[in-house]
Coordinates of C-alpha atoms and ligand atoms in Angstrom, one line a residue:
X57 CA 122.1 55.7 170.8
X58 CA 119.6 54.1 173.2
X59 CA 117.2 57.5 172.8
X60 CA 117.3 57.4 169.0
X61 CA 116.6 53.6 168.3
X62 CA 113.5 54.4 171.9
X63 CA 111.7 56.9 169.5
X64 CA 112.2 55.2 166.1
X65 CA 110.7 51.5 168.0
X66 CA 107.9 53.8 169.6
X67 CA 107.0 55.7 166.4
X68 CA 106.9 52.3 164.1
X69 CA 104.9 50.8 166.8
X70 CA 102.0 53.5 166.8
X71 CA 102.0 52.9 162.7
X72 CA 101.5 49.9 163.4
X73 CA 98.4 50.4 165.7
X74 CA 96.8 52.6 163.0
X75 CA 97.4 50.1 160.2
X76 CA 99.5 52.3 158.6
X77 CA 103.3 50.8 158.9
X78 CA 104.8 50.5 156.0
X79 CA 107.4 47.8 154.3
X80 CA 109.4 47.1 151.0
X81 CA 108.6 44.1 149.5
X82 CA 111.2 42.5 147.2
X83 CA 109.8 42.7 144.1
X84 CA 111.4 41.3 140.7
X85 CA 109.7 42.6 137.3
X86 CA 110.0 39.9 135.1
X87 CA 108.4 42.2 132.3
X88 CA 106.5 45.5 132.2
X89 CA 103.2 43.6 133.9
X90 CA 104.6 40.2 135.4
X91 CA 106.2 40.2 138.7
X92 CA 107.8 38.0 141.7
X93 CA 107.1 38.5 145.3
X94 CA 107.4 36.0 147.9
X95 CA 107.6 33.4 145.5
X96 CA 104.5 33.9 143.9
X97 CA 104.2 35.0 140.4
X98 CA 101.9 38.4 140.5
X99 CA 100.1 41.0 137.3
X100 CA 101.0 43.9 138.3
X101 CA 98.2 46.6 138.5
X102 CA 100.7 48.9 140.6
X103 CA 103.1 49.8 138.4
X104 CA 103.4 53.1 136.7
X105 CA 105.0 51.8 133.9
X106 CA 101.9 52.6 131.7
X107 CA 103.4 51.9 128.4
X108 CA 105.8 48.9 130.1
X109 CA 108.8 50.7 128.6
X110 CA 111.5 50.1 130.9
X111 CA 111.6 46.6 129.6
X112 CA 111.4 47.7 125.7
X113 CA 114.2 45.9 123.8
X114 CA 115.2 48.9 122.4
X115 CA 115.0 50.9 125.2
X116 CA 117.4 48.5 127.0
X117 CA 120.0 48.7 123.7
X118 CA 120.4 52.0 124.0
X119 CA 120.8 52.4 127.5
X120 CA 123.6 49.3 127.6
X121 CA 125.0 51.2 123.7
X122 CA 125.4 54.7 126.3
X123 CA 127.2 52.8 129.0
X124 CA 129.8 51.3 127.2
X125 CA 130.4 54.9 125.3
X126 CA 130.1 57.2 127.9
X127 CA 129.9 55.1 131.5
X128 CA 128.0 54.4 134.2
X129 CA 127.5 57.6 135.9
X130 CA 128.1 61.5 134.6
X131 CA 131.0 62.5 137.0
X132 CA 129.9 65.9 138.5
X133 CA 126.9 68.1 138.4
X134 CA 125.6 69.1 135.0
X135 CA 127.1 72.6 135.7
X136 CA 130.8 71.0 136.2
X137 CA 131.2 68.2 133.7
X138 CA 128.3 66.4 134.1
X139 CA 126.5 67.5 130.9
X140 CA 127.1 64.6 128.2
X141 CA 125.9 65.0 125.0
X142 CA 122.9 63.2 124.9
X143 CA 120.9 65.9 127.9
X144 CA 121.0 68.2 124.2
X145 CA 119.4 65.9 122.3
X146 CA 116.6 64.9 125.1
X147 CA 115.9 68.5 125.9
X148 CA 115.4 69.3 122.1
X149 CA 113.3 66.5 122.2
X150 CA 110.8 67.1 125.0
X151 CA 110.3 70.9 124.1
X152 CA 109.4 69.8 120.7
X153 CA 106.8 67.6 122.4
X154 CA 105.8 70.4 124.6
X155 CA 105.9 72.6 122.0
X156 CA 108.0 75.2 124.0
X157 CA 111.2 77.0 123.5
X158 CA 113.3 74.9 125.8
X159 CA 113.6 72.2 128.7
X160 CA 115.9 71.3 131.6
X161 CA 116.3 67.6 132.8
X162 CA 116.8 67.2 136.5
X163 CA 117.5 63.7 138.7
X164 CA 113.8 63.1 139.4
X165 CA 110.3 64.3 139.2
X166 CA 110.4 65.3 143.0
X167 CA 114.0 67.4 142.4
X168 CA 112.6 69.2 139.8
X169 CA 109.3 70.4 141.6
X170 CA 111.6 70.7 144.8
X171 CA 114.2 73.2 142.4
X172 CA 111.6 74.6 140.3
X173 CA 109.6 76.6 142.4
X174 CA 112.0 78.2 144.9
X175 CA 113.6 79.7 141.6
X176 CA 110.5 81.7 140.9
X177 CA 108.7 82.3 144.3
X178 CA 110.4 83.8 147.4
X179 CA 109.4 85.1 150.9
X180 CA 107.1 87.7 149.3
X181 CA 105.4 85.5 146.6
X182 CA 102.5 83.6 146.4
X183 CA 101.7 79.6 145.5
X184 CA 97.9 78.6 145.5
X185 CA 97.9 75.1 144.9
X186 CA 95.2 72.0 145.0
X187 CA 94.9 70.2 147.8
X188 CA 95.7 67.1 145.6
X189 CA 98.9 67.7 144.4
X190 CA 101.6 65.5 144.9
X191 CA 103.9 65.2 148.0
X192 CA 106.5 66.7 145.6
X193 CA 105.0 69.8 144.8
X194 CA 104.1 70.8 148.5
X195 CA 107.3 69.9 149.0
X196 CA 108.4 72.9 146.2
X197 CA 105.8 75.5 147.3
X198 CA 107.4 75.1 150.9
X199 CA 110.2 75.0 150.4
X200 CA 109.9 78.3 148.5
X201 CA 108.9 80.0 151.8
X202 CA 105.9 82.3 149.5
X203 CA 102.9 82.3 151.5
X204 CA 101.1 78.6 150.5
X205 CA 97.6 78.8 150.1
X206 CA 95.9 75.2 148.6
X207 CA 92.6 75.5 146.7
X208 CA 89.7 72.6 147.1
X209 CA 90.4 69.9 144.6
X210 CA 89.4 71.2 140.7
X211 CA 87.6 74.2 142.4
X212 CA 88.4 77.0 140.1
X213 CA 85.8 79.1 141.8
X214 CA 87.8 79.1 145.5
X215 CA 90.8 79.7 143.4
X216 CA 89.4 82.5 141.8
X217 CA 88.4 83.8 145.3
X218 CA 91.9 83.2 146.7
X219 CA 93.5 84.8 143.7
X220 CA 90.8 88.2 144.2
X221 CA 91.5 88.0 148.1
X222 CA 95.3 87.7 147.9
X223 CA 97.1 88.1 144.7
X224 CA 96.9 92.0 145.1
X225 CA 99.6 91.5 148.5
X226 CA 102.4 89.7 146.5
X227 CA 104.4 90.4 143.2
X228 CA 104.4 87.3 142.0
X229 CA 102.0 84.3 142.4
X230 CA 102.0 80.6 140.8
X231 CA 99.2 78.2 140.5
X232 CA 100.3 74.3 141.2
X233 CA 98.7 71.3 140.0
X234 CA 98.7 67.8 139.1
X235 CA 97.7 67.2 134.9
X236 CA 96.3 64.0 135.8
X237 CA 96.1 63.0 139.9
X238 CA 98.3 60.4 141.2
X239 CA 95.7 59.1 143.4
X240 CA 92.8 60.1 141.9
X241 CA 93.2 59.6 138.2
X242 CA 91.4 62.3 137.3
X243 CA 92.3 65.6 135.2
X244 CA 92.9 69.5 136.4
X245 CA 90.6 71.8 134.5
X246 CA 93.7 73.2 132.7
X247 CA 91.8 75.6 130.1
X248 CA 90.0 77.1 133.2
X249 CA 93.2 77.0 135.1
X250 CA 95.0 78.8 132.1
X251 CA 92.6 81.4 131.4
X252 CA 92.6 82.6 135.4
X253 CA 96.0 82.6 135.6
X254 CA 96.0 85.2 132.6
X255 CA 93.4 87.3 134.4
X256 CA 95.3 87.7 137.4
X257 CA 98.7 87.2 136.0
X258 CA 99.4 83.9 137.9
X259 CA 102.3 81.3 136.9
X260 CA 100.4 78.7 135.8
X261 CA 102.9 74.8 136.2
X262 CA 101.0 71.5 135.7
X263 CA 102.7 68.2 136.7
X264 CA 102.2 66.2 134.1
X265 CA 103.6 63.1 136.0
X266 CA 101.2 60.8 134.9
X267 CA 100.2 62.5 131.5
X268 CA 103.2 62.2 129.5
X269 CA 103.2 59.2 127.2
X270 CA 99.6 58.2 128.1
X271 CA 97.2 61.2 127.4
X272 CA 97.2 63.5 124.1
X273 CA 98.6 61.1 121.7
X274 CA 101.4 60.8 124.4
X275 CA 101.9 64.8 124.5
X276 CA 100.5 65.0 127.6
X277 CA 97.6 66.0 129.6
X278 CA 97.6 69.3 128.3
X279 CA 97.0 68.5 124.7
X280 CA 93.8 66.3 125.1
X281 CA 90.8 67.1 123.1
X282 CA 91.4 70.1 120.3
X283 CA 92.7 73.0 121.7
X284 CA 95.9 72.8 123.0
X285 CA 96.0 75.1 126.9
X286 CA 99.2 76.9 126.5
X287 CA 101.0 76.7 130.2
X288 CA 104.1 78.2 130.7
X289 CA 106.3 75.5 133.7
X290 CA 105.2 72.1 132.3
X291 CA 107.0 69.5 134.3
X292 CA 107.0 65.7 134.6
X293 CA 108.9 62.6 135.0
X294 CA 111.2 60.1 132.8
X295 CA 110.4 57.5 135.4
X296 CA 106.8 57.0 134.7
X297 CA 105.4 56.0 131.1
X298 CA 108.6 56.7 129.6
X299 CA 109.9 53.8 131.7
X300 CA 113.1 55.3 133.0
X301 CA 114.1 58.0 135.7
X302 CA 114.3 61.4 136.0
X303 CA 112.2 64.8 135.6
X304 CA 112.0 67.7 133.6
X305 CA 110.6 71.1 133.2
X306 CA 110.0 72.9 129.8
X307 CA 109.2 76.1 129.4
X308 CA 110.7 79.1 127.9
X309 CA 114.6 79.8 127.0
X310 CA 114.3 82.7 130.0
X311 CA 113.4 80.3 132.5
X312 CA 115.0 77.7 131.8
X313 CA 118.5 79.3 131.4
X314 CA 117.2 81.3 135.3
X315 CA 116.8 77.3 136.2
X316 CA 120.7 76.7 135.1
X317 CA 121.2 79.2 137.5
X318 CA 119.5 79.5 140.3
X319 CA 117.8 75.4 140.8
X320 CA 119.3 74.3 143.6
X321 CA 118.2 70.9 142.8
X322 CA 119.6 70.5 139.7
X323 CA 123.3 72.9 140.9
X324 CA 123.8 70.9 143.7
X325 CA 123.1 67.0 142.6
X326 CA 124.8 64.6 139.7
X327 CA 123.9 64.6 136.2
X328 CA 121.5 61.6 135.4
X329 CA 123.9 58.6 134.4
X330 CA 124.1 58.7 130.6
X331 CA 122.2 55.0 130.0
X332 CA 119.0 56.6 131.5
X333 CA 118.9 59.8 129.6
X334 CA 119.6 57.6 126.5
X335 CA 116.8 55.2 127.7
X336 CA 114.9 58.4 127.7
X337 CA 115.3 59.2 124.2
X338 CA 114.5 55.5 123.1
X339 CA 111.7 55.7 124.7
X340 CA 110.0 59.1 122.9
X341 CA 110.9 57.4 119.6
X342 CA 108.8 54.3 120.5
X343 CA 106.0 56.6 121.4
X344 CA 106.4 58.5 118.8
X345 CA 107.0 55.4 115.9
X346 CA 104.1 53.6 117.9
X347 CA 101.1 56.3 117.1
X348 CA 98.3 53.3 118.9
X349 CA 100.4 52.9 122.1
X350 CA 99.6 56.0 124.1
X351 CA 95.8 55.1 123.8
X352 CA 96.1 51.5 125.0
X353 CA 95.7 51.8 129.4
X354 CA 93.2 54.4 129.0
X355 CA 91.0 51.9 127.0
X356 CA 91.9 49.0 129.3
X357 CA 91.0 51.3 132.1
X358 CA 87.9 52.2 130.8
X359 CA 87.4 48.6 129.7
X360 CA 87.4 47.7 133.8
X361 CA 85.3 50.7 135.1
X362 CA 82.7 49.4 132.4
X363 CA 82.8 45.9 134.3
X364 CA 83.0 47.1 137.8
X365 CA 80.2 49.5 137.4
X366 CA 82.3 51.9 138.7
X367 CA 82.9 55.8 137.3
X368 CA 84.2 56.0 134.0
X369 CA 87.9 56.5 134.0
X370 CA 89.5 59.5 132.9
X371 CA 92.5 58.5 132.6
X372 CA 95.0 55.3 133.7
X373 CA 94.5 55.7 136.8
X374 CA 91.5 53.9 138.7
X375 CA 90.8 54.5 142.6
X376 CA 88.5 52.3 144.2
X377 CA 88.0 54.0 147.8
X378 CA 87.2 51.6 150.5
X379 CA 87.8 53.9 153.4
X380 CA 90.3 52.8 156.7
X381 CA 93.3 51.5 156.0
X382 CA 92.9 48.0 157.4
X383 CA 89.9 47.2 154.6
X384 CA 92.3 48.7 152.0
X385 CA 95.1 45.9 153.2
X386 CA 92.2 43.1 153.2
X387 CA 91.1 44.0 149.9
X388 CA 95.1 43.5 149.0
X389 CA 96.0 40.6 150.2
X390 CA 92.4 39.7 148.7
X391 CA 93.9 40.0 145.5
X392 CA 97.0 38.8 145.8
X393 CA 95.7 35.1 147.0
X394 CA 93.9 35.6 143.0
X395 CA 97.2 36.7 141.5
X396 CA 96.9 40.6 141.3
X397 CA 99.4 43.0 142.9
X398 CA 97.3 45.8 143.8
X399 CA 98.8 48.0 146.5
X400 CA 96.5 49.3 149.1
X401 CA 97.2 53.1 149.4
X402 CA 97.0 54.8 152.8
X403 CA 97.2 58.2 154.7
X404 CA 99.0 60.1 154.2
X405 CA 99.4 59.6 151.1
X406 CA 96.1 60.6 150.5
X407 CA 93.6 61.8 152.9
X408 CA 92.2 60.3 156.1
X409 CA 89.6 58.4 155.5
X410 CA 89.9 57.3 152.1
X411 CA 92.7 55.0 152.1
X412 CA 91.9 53.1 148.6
X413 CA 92.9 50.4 145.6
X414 CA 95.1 51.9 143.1
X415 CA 94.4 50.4 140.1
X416 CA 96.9 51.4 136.9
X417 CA 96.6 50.1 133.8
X418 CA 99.0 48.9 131.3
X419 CA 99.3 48.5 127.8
X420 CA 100.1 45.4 127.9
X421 CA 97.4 43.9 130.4
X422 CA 95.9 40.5 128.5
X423 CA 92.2 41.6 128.6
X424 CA 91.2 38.2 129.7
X425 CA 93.2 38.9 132.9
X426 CA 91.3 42.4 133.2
X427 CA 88.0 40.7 133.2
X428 CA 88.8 38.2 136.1
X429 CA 90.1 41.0 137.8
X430 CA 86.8 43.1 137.5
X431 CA 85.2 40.1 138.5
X432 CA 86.9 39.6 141.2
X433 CA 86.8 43.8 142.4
X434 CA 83.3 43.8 141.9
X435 CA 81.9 41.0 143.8
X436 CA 84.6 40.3 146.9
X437 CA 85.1 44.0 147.1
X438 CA 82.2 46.5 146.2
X439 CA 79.5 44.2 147.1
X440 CA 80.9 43.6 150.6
Ligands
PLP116 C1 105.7 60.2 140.7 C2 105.3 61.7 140.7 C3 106.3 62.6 140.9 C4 107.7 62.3 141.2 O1 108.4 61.9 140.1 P1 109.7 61.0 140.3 O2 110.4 61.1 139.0 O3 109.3 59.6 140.6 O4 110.5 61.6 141.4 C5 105.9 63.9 140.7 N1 104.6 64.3 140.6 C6 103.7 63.4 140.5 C7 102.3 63.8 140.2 C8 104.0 62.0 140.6 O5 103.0 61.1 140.5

């Protein structure tokens, strides 16, 4: 169609004019941290593979062990005959971690916010949510056609003023937010979050995308510090830190039996393939064998914001804001001609204006490498 492939040419080309077309480079992981692209040999600094699991021997053995006993994919939906046996033994596993009654697996961290939130808000409900959150979460509160109302970032005082102005008009209202933010790299005030959401008897659910496996002893980004803040829809993702794919919500044996039912996500797509779920379960026992592991890219990252001068990080996650879009790209291909892959991030992934580095750290980053690299960040980039 001569109209279709007009608009799709014109829209790429005014990308392009902004600086903000995208492309897929082929990228081969040789290991968690090493990688191929364009025939140069890269350390990855982009890869949310925080505790560089989805290479783990062990993590590999199970998932090729699964394979040859159950097959490569699952056959149906999980409601039809797509339920093998090891979904049980993952669920048990992450609401233990949790410490809730129960959790539901889904295909991915953006189906399960996407199913999760229609189940619980409808046309008359309510969703505040931080401006922050991820795509994916938006994407759920939207779709859930409540009224949407987003909060400034961390600003439990304009929550608390949303919450007195409008959670009197709706019968049920849920507060969204990341645990730690994807761009950002710094943490929700969850105790505060919890404590209002009592008050006005809001739904409290943290995505805990980046949390799991890193923060908390690798429990998460609700169990940092002493006190453990109680929330009751804790989701996340397989495919971060625990190296594999896939999301997951726990909560209690109500609402995740309503999810069964009424997650249109999780109704109406495949089961995971069995190899990932097992992959899954390899990689909590290597967390949980490995008690030093989830510590490691914090301290790396907090190793490089000492050297660059900049912030202290918070958590794996280190944004270094340069502004428009076209110094974020310079300050990429900067890097790459010294060996880092360091993707530049750009609207809309995160606001105009701040298009940024994207630092994440590893566990297996060589310091030496993470000293160049600060090196390198702090005087070709921040001094310029
Ligand atoms: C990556 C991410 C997701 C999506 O998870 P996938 O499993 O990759 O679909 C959800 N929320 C946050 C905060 C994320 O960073």
């Amino acid at each position: 169609m001569r109209s279709l492939d007009d608009f799709a040419t014109e829209k790429l080309a005014s990308l392009e004019q902004a600086h903000l077309r995208r492309a897929m480079a082929e990228t081969f992981r040789e290991d968690g941290i090493w990688t191929e692209r364009d025939g140069r040999r890269l350390l990855s600094f982009s890869c949310n593979d925080y505790l560089n699991l989805s290479q783990h021997p062990a993590v590999k053995t199970a998932a090729i062990a699964a394979i040859e006993e159950y097959g490569a994919g699952s056959g149906a939906s999980r409601l039809v005959t797509g339920n093998h046996p090891l979904y049980a033994e993952l669920e048990g596993r992450l609401a233990k971690l949790k410490e809730t009654e129960a959790a539901c697996v889904f295909g991915s961290g953006y189906l399960a916010n996407a199913g999760i939130i229609p189940v619980l808000i409808g046309e008359d409900g309510l969703v505040l949510i931080d401006e922050l959150s991820h795509a994916c979460l938006w994407a759920g509160a939207q779709l859930s056609r409540g009224r949407v109302e987003s909060f400034r970032h961390n600003d439990i005082g304009h929550l608390e003023s949303l919450l007195k102005a409008h959670r009197g008009e709706h019968s049920r209202a849920l507060i969204a937010t990341d645990g730690v933010f994807s761009m950002d790299g710094d943490l929700a005030p969850l105790g505060e979050l919890a404590t209002l959401a009592q008050n006005y008897d809001a739904w409290l659910m943290s995505d805990d995308a980046h949390g799991l496996g890193v923060l908390g002893s690798g429990r998460g980004s609700s169990f940092v510090g002493n006190a453990h803040v109680d929330i009751p829809l804790q989701m996340g993702t397989l495919s971060k830190a625990i190296g594999g794919y896939g999301g997951y919500l726990c909560a209690s044996q109500a609402v995740i039996e309503l999810m069964h039912n009424r997650a249109r996500t999780l109704i109406y797509s495949t089961g995971l393939p069995p190899a990932i779920v097992a992959a899954a379960i390899a990689s909590l026992d290597v967390i949980e064998s490995e008690i030093e592991l989830p510590g490691k890219p914090i301290a790396k990252a907090k190793a490089f914001t000492r050297l660059t001068g900049l912030p202290e990080a918070q958590s794996q996650i280190v944004p270094v804001v340069l502004g428009d879009a076209e110094t974020a790209l310079n300050a990429s291909r900067l890097l790459a001609d010294e060996g880092f892959l360091v993707a530049a991030i750009r609207p809309p992934t995160v606001p105009e204006g701040t298009a940024r580095l994207r630092l994440a750290f590893t566990a297996g980053h060589p310091d030496a490498e993470i000293e160049r690299l600060a090196q390198v960040v702090r005087t070709r980039i921040l001094l310029h």
